[in-house]
Coordinates of C-alpha atoms and ligand atoms in Angstrom, one line a residue:
Chain G
M1 CA -44.0 17.7 25.4
A2 CA -41.8 14.9 26.8
N3 CA -38.2 14.0 25.8
I4 CA -37.9 10.6 24.0
L5 CA -34.0 10.9 24.6
E6 CA -32.0 12.4 27.3
I7 CA -28.5 12.3 27.3
K8 CA -26.7 13.3 30.7
N9 CA -22.9 14.0 31.1
L10 CA -21.7 11.6 28.5
N11 CA -18.1 10.9 28.3
K12 CA -16.1 8.8 25.8
K13 CA -12.5 8.5 25.2
F14 CA -10.5 6.5 22.5
G15 CA -6.9 6.2 23.9
G16 CA -6.0 10.0 24.1
V17 CA -8.7 11.1 21.7
I18 CA -11.9 12.5 23.4
A19 CA -14.7 11.6 21.2
T20 CA -17.4 12.6 23.6
K21 CA -17.0 15.3 26.6
Y22 CA -19.4 15.7 29.1
L23 CA -22.2 15.6 26.3
N24 CA -25.7 16.8 27.4
L25 CA -28.8 16.4 24.9
S26 CA -32.5 16.3 24.9
I27 CA -34.7 15.1 22.2
L28 CA -38.5 16.1 22.2
V29 CA -41.2 13.6 20.9
G30 CA -41.7 14.1 17.2
E31 CA -38.9 16.7 16.4
L32 CA -36.0 16.3 13.9
H33 CA -33.0 17.2 15.8
A34 CA -29.9 17.7 13.6
I35 CA -26.2 17.5 14.8
I36 CA -23.6 19.1 12.9
G37 CA -20.0 19.4 13.2
P38 CA -16.7 18.8 11.4
N39 CA -15.1 15.5 10.5
G40 CA -14.1 13.7 13.6
A41 CA -16.1 15.7 16.1
G42 CA -17.7 12.6 17.6
K43 CA -21.1 12.4 15.6
T44 CA -20.9 8.9 14.7
T45 CA -19.7 8.0 18.0
L46 CA -22.5 9.5 19.8
I47 CA -24.9 7.5 17.6
S48 CA -23.1 4.4 18.5
Q49 CA -23.4 5.0 22.2
I50 CA -27.1 5.9 21.8
F51 CA -27.7 2.5 20.0
G52 CA -25.3 0.6 22.4
Q53 CA -22.8 -0.5 20.0
I54 CA -20.2 1.1 21.9
F55 CA -20.9 2.1 25.7
P56 CA -19.5 5.4 27.1
D57 CA -16.8 5.6 29.9
S58 CA -19.4 7.7 32.1
G59 CA -22.8 9.3 31.8
Q60 CA -26.3 8.1 31.0
I61 CA -29.0 7.8 28.2
F62 CA -32.5 7.6 28.9
F63 CA -35.1 6.5 26.3
Q64 CA -38.6 7.4 27.1
G65 CA -37.5 7.8 30.7
T66 CA -35.9 4.5 31.0
N67 CA -31.9 4.3 31.6
V68 CA -30.7 2.2 28.3
T69 CA -26.9 3.3 28.9
R70 CA -25.8 -0.4 28.7
V71 CA -28.4 -2.0 26.8
P72 CA -26.4 -3.5 23.9
E73 CA -27.5 -3.0 20.2
Y74 CA -29.4 -6.2 19.5
K75 CA -31.9 -5.2 22.0
K76 CA -32.4 -1.8 21.0
S77 CA -34.7 -2.3 17.9
R78 CA -36.8 -4.3 20.0
L79 CA -37.1 -1.1 22.6
G80 CA -37.8 1.2 19.7
I81 CA -34.6 2.6 18.5
N82 CA -33.1 2.3 15.1
R83 CA -30.0 3.6 13.2
T84 CA -28.6 3.8 9.6
F85 CA -24.9 3.9 8.7
Q86 CA -22.6 6.4 7.5
I87 CA -21.2 3.6 5.2
T88 CA -24.1 1.8 3.7
S89 CA -24.5 -1.4 5.3
V90 CA -27.1 -3.7 3.9
M91 CA -27.3 -7.4 2.8
K92 CA -25.9 -7.1 -0.9
S93 CA -26.7 -10.7 -2.0
L94 CA -30.3 -10.5 -1.0
T95 CA -33.2 -8.6 -2.8
V96 CA -34.4 -5.3 -1.7
S97 CA -37.7 -6.7 -0.2
E98 CA -35.8 -9.5 1.8
N99 CA -33.5 -6.8 3.2
I100 CA -36.7 -5.0 4.4
Q101 CA -38.4 -8.1 5.5
L102 CA -35.3 -8.9 7.8
A103 CA -35.7 -5.5 9.4
T104 CA -39.1 -5.9 10.3
D105 CA -40.3 -6.9 14.0
T106 CA -42.4 -9.9 12.4
A107 CA -39.2 -11.6 11.1
R108 CA -37.4 -11.0 14.3
E109 CA -40.2 -12.4 16.2
N110 CA -40.6 -15.4 14.1
S111 CA -36.8 -16.0 14.0
F112 CA -37.4 -19.8 14.8
N113 CA -39.7 -20.5 12.3
F114 CA -37.7 -23.2 10.4
F115 CA -40.2 -24.8 7.9
T116 CA -42.9 -22.3 6.7
A117 CA -42.2 -20.1 3.8
S118 CA -41.0 -16.9 4.9
N119 CA -42.4 -14.6 2.0
N120 CA -45.9 -14.9 1.9
Q121 CA -47.2 -13.4 5.4
T122 CA -49.8 -10.6 4.6
T123 CA -48.4 -8.3 7.5
I124 CA -44.7 -8.5 6.1
L125 CA -45.8 -7.9 2.5
K126 CA -47.9 -4.9 3.6
K127 CA -45.2 -3.6 5.4
I128 CA -42.5 -4.1 2.5
D129 CA -44.9 -2.3 0.3
F130 CA -45.6 0.5 2.7
C131 CA -41.8 1.3 3.6
L132 CA -40.7 1.0 -0.3
R133 CA -43.5 3.5 -1.2
Q134 CA -42.2 5.8 1.6
V135 CA -38.8 6.0 0.2
G136 CA -40.1 5.7 -3.5
L137 CA -38.2 2.4 -4.1
I138 CA -41.1 0.3 -4.8
K139 CA -40.0 -0.2 -8.6
A140 CA -36.9 -2.1 -7.3
I141 CA -38.6 -4.3 -4.9
N142 CA -37.5 -7.6 -6.4
Q143 CA -34.2 -6.4 -7.5
P144 CA -30.8 -7.8 -5.9
V145 CA -29.4 -5.1 -3.8
K146 CA -26.2 -5.5 -5.6
S147 CA -27.8 -4.0 -8.7
L148 CA -28.9 -0.8 -7.0
S149 CA -27.2 2.7 -7.4
H150 CA -25.5 4.1 -4.4
G151 CA -28.5 6.7 -4.1
D152 CA -30.9 3.6 -4.1
C153 CA -29.1 1.9 -1.3
R154 CA -29.4 4.9 1.0
K155 CA -33.0 4.9 0.4
L156 CA -33.1 1.2 1.3
E157 CA -31.4 1.9 4.6
I158 CA -34.0 4.4 5.4
A159 CA -36.8 1.9 4.5
M160 CA -35.1 -0.7 6.7
A161 CA -35.0 1.7 9.5
L162 CA -38.8 2.3 8.8
A163 CA -39.5 -1.2 8.8
S164 CA -39.1 -2.0 12.5
D165 CA -41.6 0.5 13.7
A166 CA -38.9 2.4 15.8
Q167 CA -40.0 5.7 17.7
L168 CA -36.6 7.1 17.2
L169 CA -34.3 7.1 14.1
L170 CA -30.7 7.7 14.2
L171 CA -29.7 8.7 10.8
D172 CA -26.0 9.0 10.2
E173 CA -25.1 11.0 7.3
P174 CA -27.9 9.9 4.9
M175 CA -26.8 12.1 2.2
A176 CA -23.1 10.9 2.1
G177 CA -21.8 10.4 -1.4
L178 CA -25.1 11.5 -3.1
G179 CA -25.3 13.6 -6.0
P180 CA -27.2 17.0 -6.1
T181 CA -30.5 15.4 -7.6
E182 CA -30.3 12.4 -5.4
T183 CA -29.6 14.9 -2.3
N184 CA -32.8 16.7 -3.1
E185 CA -34.7 13.5 -3.2
M186 CA -33.3 12.7 0.1
I187 CA -34.2 15.8 1.7
A188 CA -37.8 15.4 0.3
L189 CA -37.9 11.9 1.7
L190 CA -36.9 13.2 5.2
K191 CA -39.5 16.1 5.1
R192 CA -42.1 13.4 4.6
L193 CA -40.9 11.4 7.6
K194 CA -40.6 14.3 9.6
G195 CA -43.5 14.5 12.0
Q196 CA -44.3 10.8 11.8
Q197 CA -41.0 9.9 13.6
T198 CA -38.5 11.4 16.0
I199 CA -35.4 11.7 14.0
L200 CA -31.7 12.4 15.3
L201 CA -30.0 13.3 12.0
I202 CA -26.4 13.8 11.5
E203 CA -25.5 15.6 8.4
H204 CA -22.7 17.5 6.7
D205 CA -24.9 19.2 4.1
M206 CA -25.8 22.5 5.5
D207 CA -28.5 23.2 3.2
A208 CA -30.2 20.0 4.0
V209 CA -30.0 20.7 7.8
F210 CA -31.3 24.2 7.8
A211 CA -34.1 23.0 5.5
L212 CA -35.3 20.1 7.6
A213 CA -34.1 20.7 11.4
D214 CA -36.5 21.7 14.2
Q215 CA -33.5 22.0 16.4
I216 CA -29.7 21.9 15.9
S217 CA -26.8 21.2 18.0
V218 CA -23.2 21.8 17.1
L219 CA -20.6 19.2 18.1
V220 CA -17.0 20.2 18.0
S221 CA -14.3 18.0 19.6
G222 CA -16.9 15.9 21.5
E223 CA -18.6 18.8 23.1
I224 CA -21.9 20.3 22.1
I225 CA -21.2 24.0 21.7
A226 CA -24.6 25.2 20.9
T227 CA -28.2 24.0 20.6
G228 CA -31.0 26.0 19.3
K229 CA -33.4 26.6 16.3
P230 CA -32.0 27.1 13.0
D231 CA -32.1 30.6 12.8
S232 CA -30.4 31.1 16.1
I233 CA -27.6 28.8 15.2
R234 CA -27.1 30.5 11.9
R235 CA -26.9 33.8 13.6
N236 CA -24.5 32.7 16.5
P237 CA -21.2 34.4 16.0
K238 CA -19.3 31.8 18.1
I239 CA -20.5 28.9 15.8
Q240 CA -19.9 31.2 12.6
S241 CA -16.2 31.4 13.5
A242 CA -15.8 27.9 14.9
Y243 CA -17.7 26.0 12.3
L244 CA -19.8 27.7 9.8
G245 CA -17.1 30.0 9.0
G246 CA -16.2 28.3 5.7
I247 CA -19.7 28.2 4.4
Chain U
M1 CA -35.7 -22.5 -17.2
Q2 CA -37.9 -25.4 -18.3
F3 CA -34.9 -27.1 -19.8
I4 CA -32.9 -26.8 -16.6
R5 CA -35.6 -28.3 -14.7
S6 CA -36.3 -31.1 -16.8
F7 CA -32.5 -31.7 -16.8
K8 CA -32.4 -31.8 -13.2
F9 CA -35.4 -34.2 -12.9
L10 CA -33.5 -36.3 -15.4
I11 CA -30.6 -36.7 -13.3
L12 CA -32.7 -37.6 -10.2
V13 CA -34.4 -40.4 -12.4
S14 CA -31.3 -41.7 -13.9
L15 CA -29.6 -41.9 -10.5
L16 CA -32.9 -43.8 -9.2
V17 CA -33.2 -46.1 -12.4
L18 CA -30.0 -46.7 -13.9
P19 CA -28.1 -48.3 -10.9
I20 CA -31.0 -50.8 -10.4
V21 CA -31.0 -51.7 -14.2
F22 CA -27.3 -52.3 -13.9
H23 CA -27.5 -54.3 -11.1
Q24 CA -30.3 -56.6 -12.9
I25 CA -27.9 -57.2 -15.6
G26 CA -25.2 -58.2 -13.3
M27 CA -23.2 -54.9 -13.0
S28 CA -23.9 -54.7 -9.2
F29 CA -20.7 -52.5 -8.9
Y30 CA -22.8 -49.6 -10.2
L31 CA -25.5 -49.9 -7.7
D32 CA -22.9 -49.8 -5.1
L33 CA -21.2 -46.7 -6.5
A34 CA -24.7 -45.1 -6.6
T35 CA -25.6 -45.9 -2.9
R36 CA -22.3 -44.7 -1.7
L37 CA -22.8 -41.5 -3.9
C38 CA -26.4 -40.9 -2.4
I39 CA -24.9 -41.3 1.2
L40 CA -22.2 -38.7 0.6
A41 CA -24.5 -36.5 -1.1
I42 CA -26.6 -36.5 2.1
A43 CA -23.6 -35.4 4.1
A44 CA -23.0 -32.9 1.5
V45 CA -26.5 -31.4 2.0
G46 CA -26.0 -31.2 5.8
L47 CA -22.5 -29.5 5.2
N48 CA -24.0 -27.0 2.2
L49 CA -26.7 -25.9 4.9
I50 CA -23.8 -24.2 7.2
L51 CA -21.1 -23.8 4.4
G52 CA -23.5 -22.7 1.5
Y53 CA -26.3 -21.1 3.1
G54 CA -24.6 -19.9 6.5
G55 CA -21.2 -19.1 5.3
M56 CA -19.6 -21.3 8.1
I57 CA -16.6 -23.1 6.5
S58 CA -16.5 -26.4 8.5
F59 CA -13.5 -28.7 8.2
G60 CA -14.7 -31.3 10.4
H61 CA -17.8 -32.6 9.2
A62 CA -16.7 -36.2 8.5
A63 CA -16.6 -36.4 12.3
Y64 CA -20.4 -36.7 12.2
L65 CA -20.3 -39.5 9.4
G66 CA -18.1 -41.3 11.7
L67 CA -20.3 -40.9 15.0
G68 CA -23.3 -42.0 12.8
A69 CA -21.5 -45.1 11.7
Y70 CA -20.3 -45.8 15.3
A71 CA -23.8 -45.4 16.5
V72 CA -24.7 -48.4 14.3
G73 CA -21.4 -50.3 15.0
I74 CA -21.0 -50.1 18.6
P75 CA -24.6 -51.2 19.7
A76 CA -24.5 -53.8 17.0
H77 CA -21.0 -55.2 18.3
H78 CA -22.4 -55.4 21.9
W79 CA -25.8 -57.0 20.6
L80 CA -23.5 -59.9 19.1
Y81 CA -20.7 -60.3 21.3
G82 CA -22.1 -59.1 24.9
G83 CA -21.2 -56.1 27.2
L84 CA -22.8 -52.7 28.0
D85 CA -26.5 -54.5 27.7
F86 CA -28.2 -51.1 27.9
L87 CA -26.5 -50.1 24.6
A88 CA -26.6 -53.6 23.0
T89 CA -29.2 -53.8 20.1
N90 CA -29.7 -54.0 16.2
N91 CA -32.7 -52.1 16.2
G92 CA -32.4 -49.4 13.5
F93 CA -34.6 -47.0 15.1
I94 CA -32.5 -47.0 18.1
H95 CA -29.3 -46.7 16.1
I96 CA -30.8 -43.7 14.4
T97 CA -31.9 -42.0 17.7
I98 CA -28.6 -42.5 19.2
A99 CA -27.0 -41.0 16.0
V100 CA -29.0 -37.9 15.9
V101 CA -28.5 -37.4 19.8
I102 CA -24.8 -38.0 19.8
S103 CA -24.1 -36.0 16.7
G104 CA -26.5 -33.2 17.6
L105 CA -24.8 -33.0 20.9
F106 CA -21.4 -33.2 19.4
A107 CA -22.5 -30.4 17.2
F108 CA -23.8 -28.1 20.1
L109 CA -20.9 -28.5 22.4
T110 CA -18.2 -28.0 19.7
G111 CA -20.5 -25.3 17.8
L112 CA -20.6 -23.3 21.3
I113 CA -16.8 -22.9 21.0
C114 CA -16.2 -23.0 17.2
L115 CA -18.9 -20.3 16.6
K116 CA -16.9 -17.9 18.8
T117 CA -14.4 -17.6 16.0
K118 CA -14.3 -16.7 12.6
G119 CA -12.5 -17.3 9.1
V120 CA -9.4 -19.5 9.3
Y121 CA -9.9 -19.9 13.1
F122 CA -13.4 -21.5 12.4
I123 CA -11.7 -23.7 9.9
M124 CA -9.1 -24.9 12.1
I125 CA -10.9 -25.3 15.3
T126 CA -13.8 -27.5 13.4
M127 CA -10.9 -29.6 12.1
A128 CA -9.3 -29.8 15.5
F129 CA -12.5 -31.2 17.0
S130 CA -13.0 -33.8 14.5
Q131 CA -9.5 -35.0 15.0
M132 CA -10.4 -35.2 18.7
A133 CA -13.2 -37.5 17.5
Y134 CA -10.7 -39.4 15.4
Y135 CA -8.2 -40.0 18.1
L136 CA -11.0 -40.9 20.6
F137 CA -11.9 -43.8 18.3
V138 CA -8.3 -44.6 17.7
S139 CA -7.8 -45.0 21.4
I140 CA -10.9 -47.6 22.2
E141 CA -9.4 -50.9 21.8
E142 CA -12.7 -52.7 22.3
Y143 CA -13.9 -51.2 19.0
G144 CA -11.0 -52.1 16.8
S145 CA -8.7 -48.9 17.6
D146 CA -7.3 -47.8 14.3
D147 CA -7.9 -51.3 12.6
G148 CA -11.8 -50.2 12.5
L149 CA -14.9 -52.2 13.7
V150 CA -16.3 -54.7 11.6
I151 CA -20.4 -54.2 11.6
N152 CA -21.5 -57.8 11.5
T153 CA -25.3 -57.1 11.6
R154 CA -27.0 -54.3 9.8
S155 CA -29.7 -52.2 11.4
E156 CA -33.0 -54.1 11.9
I157 CA -36.0 -52.0 10.3
P158 CA -39.6 -53.3 10.1
L159 CA -40.3 -54.0 6.4
I160 CA -36.9 -53.2 5.2
N161 CA -34.0 -55.5 4.8
L162 CA -30.7 -53.4 4.5
D163 CA -28.9 -56.8 3.4
D164 CA -30.6 -56.3 0.1
P165 CA -28.5 -54.0 -2.0
I166 CA -31.4 -52.7 -3.9
Q167 CA -33.4 -51.8 -0.6
M168 CA -30.2 -50.3 0.8
F169 CA -29.9 -48.2 -2.2
L170 CA -33.7 -47.2 -2.4
V171 CA -33.2 -46.1 1.1
S172 CA -30.2 -44.0 0.8
F173 CA -31.8 -42.4 -2.5
S174 CA -34.9 -41.5 -0.6
S175 CA -33.5 -40.3 2.3
L176 CA -31.2 -38.2 0.1
I177 CA -34.6 -36.6 -1.7
F178 CA -35.9 -36.3 1.8
F179 CA -33.0 -34.1 3.2
M180 CA -32.9 -32.0 -0.1
W181 CA -36.1 -31.2 0.2
L182 CA -35.9 -30.5 4.2
V183 CA -33.0 -28.2 3.6
H184 CA -34.8 -26.5 0.8
L185 CA -37.6 -25.8 3.0
I186 CA -35.2 -24.5 5.8
T187 CA -33.6 -22.1 3.4
K188 CA -36.8 -20.6 2.3
S189 CA -38.1 -20.3 5.9
N190 CA -37.9 -17.3 7.9
F191 CA -34.9 -18.6 9.7
G192 CA -33.2 -19.5 6.3
L193 CA -33.7 -16.1 5.3
I194 CA -32.1 -14.6 8.6
L195 CA -29.3 -17.3 7.9
S196 CA -28.4 -15.9 4.5
G197 CA -28.5 -12.3 5.9
I198 CA -26.1 -13.4 8.6
K199 CA -23.6 -14.9 5.8
D200 CA -24.0 -11.6 3.9
N201 CA -23.7 -9.1 6.8
E202 CA -23.3 -10.4 10.2
A203 CA -22.8 -7.1 11.9
R204 CA -25.9 -5.6 10.3
M205 CA -27.9 -8.6 11.6
V206 CA -26.9 -7.7 15.2
S207 CA -28.0 -4.2 14.6
L208 CA -31.2 -5.3 13.4
G209 CA -31.7 -7.2 16.7
Y210 CA -30.9 -10.8 15.8
N211 CA -29.1 -13.3 18.1
V212 CA -26.6 -14.4 15.3
Y213 CA -24.9 -16.7 17.3
L214 CA -27.9 -18.6 18.5
H215 CA -29.0 -19.0 14.8
K216 CA -25.6 -20.0 13.7
L217 CA -25.6 -22.8 16.4
I218 CA -29.0 -23.8 15.3
A219 CA -28.0 -24.3 11.8
F220 CA -24.7 -26.0 12.8
V221 CA -26.8 -28.6 15.0
F222 CA -29.0 -29.1 12.1
S223 CA -26.2 -29.7 9.6
G224 CA -24.4 -32.1 12.3
I225 CA -27.5 -34.1 12.6
I226 CA -28.0 -34.6 8.8
C227 CA -24.4 -35.9 8.4
G228 CA -24.9 -38.2 11.5
F229 CA -27.8 -39.8 9.9
A230 CA -25.8 -40.1 6.4
G231 CA -23.4 -42.0 8.8
V232 CA -26.0 -44.4 10.0
L233 CA -26.4 -45.3 6.3
L234 CA -22.6 -45.4 5.6
G235 CA -22.1 -47.9 8.5
N236 CA -24.9 -50.2 7.3
F237 CA -23.6 -49.9 3.6
T238 CA -19.9 -50.7 4.3
T239 CA -20.5 -52.6 7.3
F240 CA -17.3 -51.5 8.6
I241 CA -16.2 -48.1 10.5
S242 CA -12.9 -47.2 11.2
P243 CA -11.4 -43.9 12.4
E244 CA -9.7 -43.4 9.1
M245 CA -13.6 -42.2 8.1
I246 CA -13.3 -39.3 10.4
D247 CA -10.1 -38.0 9.4
W248 CA -9.7 -34.4 8.2
S249 CA -9.1 -35.5 4.6
R250 CA -12.5 -37.0 4.5
S251 CA -13.9 -33.6 5.8
G252 CA -12.1 -32.2 2.8
E253 CA -13.7 -34.4 0.5
L254 CA -17.1 -33.2 1.8
M255 CA -16.0 -29.6 1.4
F256 CA -14.9 -30.2 -2.0
M257 CA -18.3 -31.9 -3.2
V258 CA -20.1 -28.7 -1.9
I259 CA -17.9 -26.1 -3.5
L260 CA -17.6 -28.2 -6.8
G261 CA -21.3 -28.6 -7.0
G262 CA -22.2 -25.1 -6.2
V263 CA -22.7 -23.7 -2.7
A264 CA -26.2 -22.7 -1.5
T265 CA -28.1 -24.6 -4.3
V266 CA -30.6 -27.4 -3.8
M267 CA -28.8 -29.6 -6.4
G268 CA -25.3 -28.4 -6.0
P269 CA -24.4 -31.1 -3.2
L270 CA -25.6 -33.9 -5.5
F271 CA -23.9 -32.9 -8.4
G272 CA -20.7 -32.5 -6.3
A273 CA -21.0 -35.9 -4.9
I274 CA -21.6 -37.3 -8.6
V275 CA -18.4 -35.6 -9.8
F276 CA -16.6 -36.6 -6.8
V277 CA -17.4 -40.3 -7.1
I278 CA -16.8 -40.6 -10.7
L279 CA -13.7 -38.7 -10.7
E280 CA -12.5 -41.0 -7.5
E281 CA -13.1 -43.9 -9.7
V282 CA -11.5 -42.6 -12.8
L283 CA -8.5 -41.1 -11.3
S284 CA -7.7 -43.5 -8.7
S285 CA -7.8 -46.3 -11.4
I286 CA -5.0 -44.1 -13.1
T287 CA -2.8 -43.2 -10.2
I288 CA -2.8 -43.6 -6.3
Y289 CA -2.1 -39.8 -6.1
W290 CA -5.3 -39.1 -7.5
H291 CA -6.0 -36.5 -4.8
L292 CA -3.3 -34.2 -6.5
P293 CA -5.2 -33.8 -9.7
F294 CA -8.6 -33.4 -7.8
G295 CA -7.1 -30.8 -5.6
L296 CA -6.1 -28.9 -8.8
L297 CA -9.6 -29.3 -10.1
L298 CA -11.1 -27.9 -7.1
I299 CA -8.7 -24.9 -7.1
A300 CA -9.8 -24.4 -10.8
V301 CA -13.6 -24.4 -9.8
V302 CA -12.9 -21.9 -6.9
L303 CA -11.0 -19.7 -9.2
F304 CA -12.9 -19.7 -12.5
F305 CA -16.5 -20.3 -11.7
R306 CA -17.4 -19.6 -8.2
G307 CA -20.8 -20.8 -8.3
G308 CA -19.6 -24.3 -8.8
L309 CA -21.4 -26.6 -11.5
S310 CA -24.9 -25.2 -10.7
S311 CA -23.8 -22.1 -11.8
L312 CA -23.3 -23.4 -15.3
L313 CA -27.1 -24.5 -15.4
S314 CA -28.6 -21.5 -13.9
K315 CA -27.0 -19.1 -16.8
Ligands
ADP401 N1 -13.2 2.6 17.5 C1 -12.4 3.7 17.5 N2 -11.3 3.6 18.0 C2 -10.5 4.6 18.1 N3 -10.8 5.7 17.8 C3 -11.9 6.1 17.2 C4 -12.9 4.9 17.2 N4 -14.2 5.5 16.8 C5 -13.9 6.8 16.5 N5 -12.6 7.2 16.8 C6 -12.2 8.5 16.9 O1 -12.9 9.4 17.7 C7 -13.0 10.5 17.0 C8 -14.5 10.8 16.7 O2 -15.0 10.1 15.5 P1 -16.3 10.0 14.9 O3 -17.4 9.9 15.9 O4 -16.4 9.1 13.7 O5 -16.5 11.3 14.1 P2 -17.3 12.0 13.1 O6 -18.6 11.0 12.8 O7 -18.0 13.4 13.7 O8 -16.7 12.2 11.9 C9 -12.2 10.6 15.8 O9 -11.0 11.2 16.0 C10 -12.0 9.5 15.5 O10 -10.5 9.1 15.0
MG402 MG1 -19.2 10.1 11.2

């Protein structure tokens, strides 16, 4: 199978802090690749570089064989990459369905449609319905996002990522701040998505990662110290001491 | 819901009927007041598009009123007194075209720069650009400098006589309804949804792939053009235009109307304009320092009911 994403020798420094260090990573089409690592390891920074919100100091990022290292973020969703945020970022004053609608390609392509009502196009309505059913949020379709629980906001973010028909989803700690029940719901949700979409998952919750991932990479101080199947990562003594020790 | 809708409808009907009735029984003052109210409300509708729906707090929108009024005054001046033949005309359609082009261009060029900034900087720089327009007209002696320019002939429009106060009022009123409808349409469109998304969470909208800057710029230009049109009516109504009408305090008044009436609502700008015009009449007859109590009132609105007057209705 082909690589959908390939990262070569990526480096990024913030002043004296090394956030990414000679990082190499390949993700196969269709797999769920998890990245684990302690706080401050550079996980979010890595996603931001893939998504083009920040650019690396050196190194290359290839998406479906094309060099996208310096393609800015607003062009990324057009290419087929989408991300969610560690700290929920949605449009709070709008409704759930409006948030999804804004995330669709259709809405973006009809950006300059000034006079026709936005909310009655069948393709968009179908899409909203589909995405909300996928994440189990269909009952909240017309609710203002303000009124959603934190857990539902996290689901909404996933639904928005789905809405754009992306081939690659970058999920930055989707379980952050969730209670045990909500975490289990989120794991079930990601299990359903797995296989339909290539996912790069950053997660702190070890149970979740071992339950979901096809491949796991361990990131410490900006460096990937190991990549492999969940079993081999679990058994790797180097990782046990460096990171999994406390678990 | 039904009650609120009837109430809004009642306000519109009263605004249409009462001034004409008053005029017929010899109280023309109220017709003039209503005409002025409609014109200011159009400008407020234009400002609401960016301030209310787009979250861009422009402190320079009086400039467009001025540009629109000068777009009547300057061609009319040359039409009567000669000079600049290519510009000299009393044709209303040409006046409107000039107003639309000039205010659209002014919004585009200043927007290019203003929209690179945010928050207080945006407020300050929009104000700075409008003050530039102010000083431009102060410096042109031919058009009266700071004494202003008397517009001795109103715009000529087929079948309409703007010299007739009732027709002047009807044109202003129907323009107001038209622009309220137009802005409503825009805000319910795909573009409008994107605009409210940008107001809410600009960074997220960039991530979703939108060209945020371009969307804001387009809204800014639309808004300027609507205010420019209001300026055409204002020039025809007052038959006088001076740089004082562009002054930043005038821009402040437009902001007051939008905020007082309730941002991002269809009727808000009209409510704001009604209250503004009434307060201005009442307070200015009591004291020449009427801006002070007015300012205090506005602060109260911002602090205690953030949705403005419209929020009282939608509760
Ligand atoms: N914009 C930034 N400016 C300066 N330092 C940053 C910035 N973003 C991240 N860092 C630093 O880079 C390191 C990696 O951060 P981050 O990628 O957020 O880690 P993680 O997501 O793994 O917790 C941290 O030391 C963090 O303080
Ligand atoms: Mg992080």
